[in-house]
Tab-separated table of C-alpha atoms and ligand atoms in Angstrom:
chain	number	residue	atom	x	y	z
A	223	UNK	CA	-3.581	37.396	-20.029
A	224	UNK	CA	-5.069	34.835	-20.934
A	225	UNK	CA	-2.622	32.679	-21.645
A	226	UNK	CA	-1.466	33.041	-18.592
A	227	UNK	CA	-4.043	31.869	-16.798
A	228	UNK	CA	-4.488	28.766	-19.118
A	229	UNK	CA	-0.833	28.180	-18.672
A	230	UNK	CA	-0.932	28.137	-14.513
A	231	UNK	CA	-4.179	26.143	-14.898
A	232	UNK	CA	-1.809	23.869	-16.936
A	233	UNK	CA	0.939	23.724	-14.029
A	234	UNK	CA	-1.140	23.033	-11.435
A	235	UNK	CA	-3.196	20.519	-12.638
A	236	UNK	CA	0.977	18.576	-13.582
A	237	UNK	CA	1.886	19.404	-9.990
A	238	UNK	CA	-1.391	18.009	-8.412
A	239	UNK	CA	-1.140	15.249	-10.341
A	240	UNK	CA	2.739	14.070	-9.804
A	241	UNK	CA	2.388	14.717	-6.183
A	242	UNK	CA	-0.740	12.635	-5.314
A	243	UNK	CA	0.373	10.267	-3.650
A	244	UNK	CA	-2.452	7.647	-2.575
A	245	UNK	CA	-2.411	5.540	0.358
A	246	UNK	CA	-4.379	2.295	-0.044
A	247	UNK	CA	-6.208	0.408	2.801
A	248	UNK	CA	-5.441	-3.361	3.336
A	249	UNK	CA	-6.908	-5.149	6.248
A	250	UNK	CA	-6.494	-8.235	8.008
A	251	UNK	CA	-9.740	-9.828	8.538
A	252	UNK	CA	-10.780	-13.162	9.386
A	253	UNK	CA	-6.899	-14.324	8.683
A	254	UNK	CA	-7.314	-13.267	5.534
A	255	UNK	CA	-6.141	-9.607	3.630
A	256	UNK	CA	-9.177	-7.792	2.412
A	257	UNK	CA	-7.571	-7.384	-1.330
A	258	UNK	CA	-6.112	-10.319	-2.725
A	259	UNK	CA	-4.388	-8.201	-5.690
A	260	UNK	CA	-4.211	-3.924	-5.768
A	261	UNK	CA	-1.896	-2.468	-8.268
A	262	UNK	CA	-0.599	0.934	-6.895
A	263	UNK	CA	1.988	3.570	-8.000
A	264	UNK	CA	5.502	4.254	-7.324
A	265	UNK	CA	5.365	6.237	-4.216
A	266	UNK	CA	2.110	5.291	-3.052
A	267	UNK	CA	1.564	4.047	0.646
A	268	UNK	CA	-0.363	1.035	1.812
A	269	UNK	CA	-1.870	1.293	5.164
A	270	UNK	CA	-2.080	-2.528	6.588
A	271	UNK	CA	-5.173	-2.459	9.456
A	272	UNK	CA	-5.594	-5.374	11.599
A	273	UNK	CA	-9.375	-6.253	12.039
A	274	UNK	CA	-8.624	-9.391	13.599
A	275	UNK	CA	-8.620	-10.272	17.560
A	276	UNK	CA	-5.438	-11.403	17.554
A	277	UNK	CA	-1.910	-10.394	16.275
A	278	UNK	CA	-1.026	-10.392	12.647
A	279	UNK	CA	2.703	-10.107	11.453
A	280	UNK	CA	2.540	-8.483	7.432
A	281	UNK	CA	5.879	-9.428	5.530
A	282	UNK	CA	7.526	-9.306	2.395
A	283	UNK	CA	10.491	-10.540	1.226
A	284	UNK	CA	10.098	-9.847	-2.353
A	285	UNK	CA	12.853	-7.604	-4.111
A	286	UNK	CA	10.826	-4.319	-4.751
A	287	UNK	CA	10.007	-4.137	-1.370
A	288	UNK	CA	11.544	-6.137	1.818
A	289	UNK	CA	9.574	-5.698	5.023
A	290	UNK	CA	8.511	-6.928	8.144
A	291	UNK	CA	5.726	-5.080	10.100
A	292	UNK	CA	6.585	-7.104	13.577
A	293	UNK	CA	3.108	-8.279	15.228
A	294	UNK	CA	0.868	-6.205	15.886
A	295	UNK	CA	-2.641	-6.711	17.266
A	296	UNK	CA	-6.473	-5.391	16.337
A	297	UNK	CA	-6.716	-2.109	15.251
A	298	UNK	CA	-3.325	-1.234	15.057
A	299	UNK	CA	-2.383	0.269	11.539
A	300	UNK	CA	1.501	0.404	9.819
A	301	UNK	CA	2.238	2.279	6.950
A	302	UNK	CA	4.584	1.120	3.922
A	303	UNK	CA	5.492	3.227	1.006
A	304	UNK	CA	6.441	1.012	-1.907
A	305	UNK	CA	9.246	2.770	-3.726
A	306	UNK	CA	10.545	1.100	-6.789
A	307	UNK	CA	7.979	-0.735	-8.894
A	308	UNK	CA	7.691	-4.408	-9.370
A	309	UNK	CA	5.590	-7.270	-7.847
A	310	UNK	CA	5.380	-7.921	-4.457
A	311	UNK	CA	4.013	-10.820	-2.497
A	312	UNK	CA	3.131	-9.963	0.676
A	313	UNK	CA	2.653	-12.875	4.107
A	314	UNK	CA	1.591	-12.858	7.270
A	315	UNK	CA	4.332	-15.149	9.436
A	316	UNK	CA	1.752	-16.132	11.710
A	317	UNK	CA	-0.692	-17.088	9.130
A	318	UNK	CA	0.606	-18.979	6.331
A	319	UNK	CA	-2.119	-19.082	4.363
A	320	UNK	CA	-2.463	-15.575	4.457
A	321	UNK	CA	-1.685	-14.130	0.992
A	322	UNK	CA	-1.571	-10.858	-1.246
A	323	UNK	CA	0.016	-9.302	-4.462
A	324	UNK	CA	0.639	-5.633	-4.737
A	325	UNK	CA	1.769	-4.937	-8.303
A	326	UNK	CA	3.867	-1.344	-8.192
A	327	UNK	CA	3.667	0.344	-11.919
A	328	UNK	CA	6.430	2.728	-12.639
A	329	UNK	CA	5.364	7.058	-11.978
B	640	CU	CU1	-1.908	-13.251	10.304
């Protein structure tokens, strides 16, 4: 019995774990992203808030994640889940001196 219990206790603290996905707060202040660098997980989300008064357009064209957010203006939010791991730089196309590295390790 209680085995058992230490063996469930074992299973759920491997199921909490593999399923946690985080999401990860970025915002644009000041025409500038709050982080300059975050390293994340596979499957983890980062939420990009605009804190700015005016519009803000977060892209990427790197290979482990291609995206463009569109414009959107202060405190508006849009979710990306970064699926494969790799760097990625990430822009702002109305800002080009807006800059940021999410590094994606492998699950
Ligand atoms: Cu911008």
């Amino acid at each position: 019995m209680k085995l058992f219990k230490l063996l469930s206790l074992c299973l759920l603290t491997l199921s909490v774990s593999s399923f946690a996905l985080e999401t990860i707060e970025v915002e644009q202040k000041n025409k500038e992203f709050s982080e300059k660098e975050i390293t994340i997980k596979q499957g983890d989300k980062v939420k990009f808030t605009n804190q700015d008064p005016f519009f803000h357009n977060v892209f990427s064209l790197s290979d482990a994640k291609f995206f463009d957010l569109g414009s959107f203006p202060k405190g508006e939010f849009k979710e990306v889940t970064f699926e494969e791991a790799g760097e990625v730089e990430v822009e702002c196309a109305i800002h080009p001196n807006m800059k940021m590295t999410i590094k994606v390790e492998k699950k």
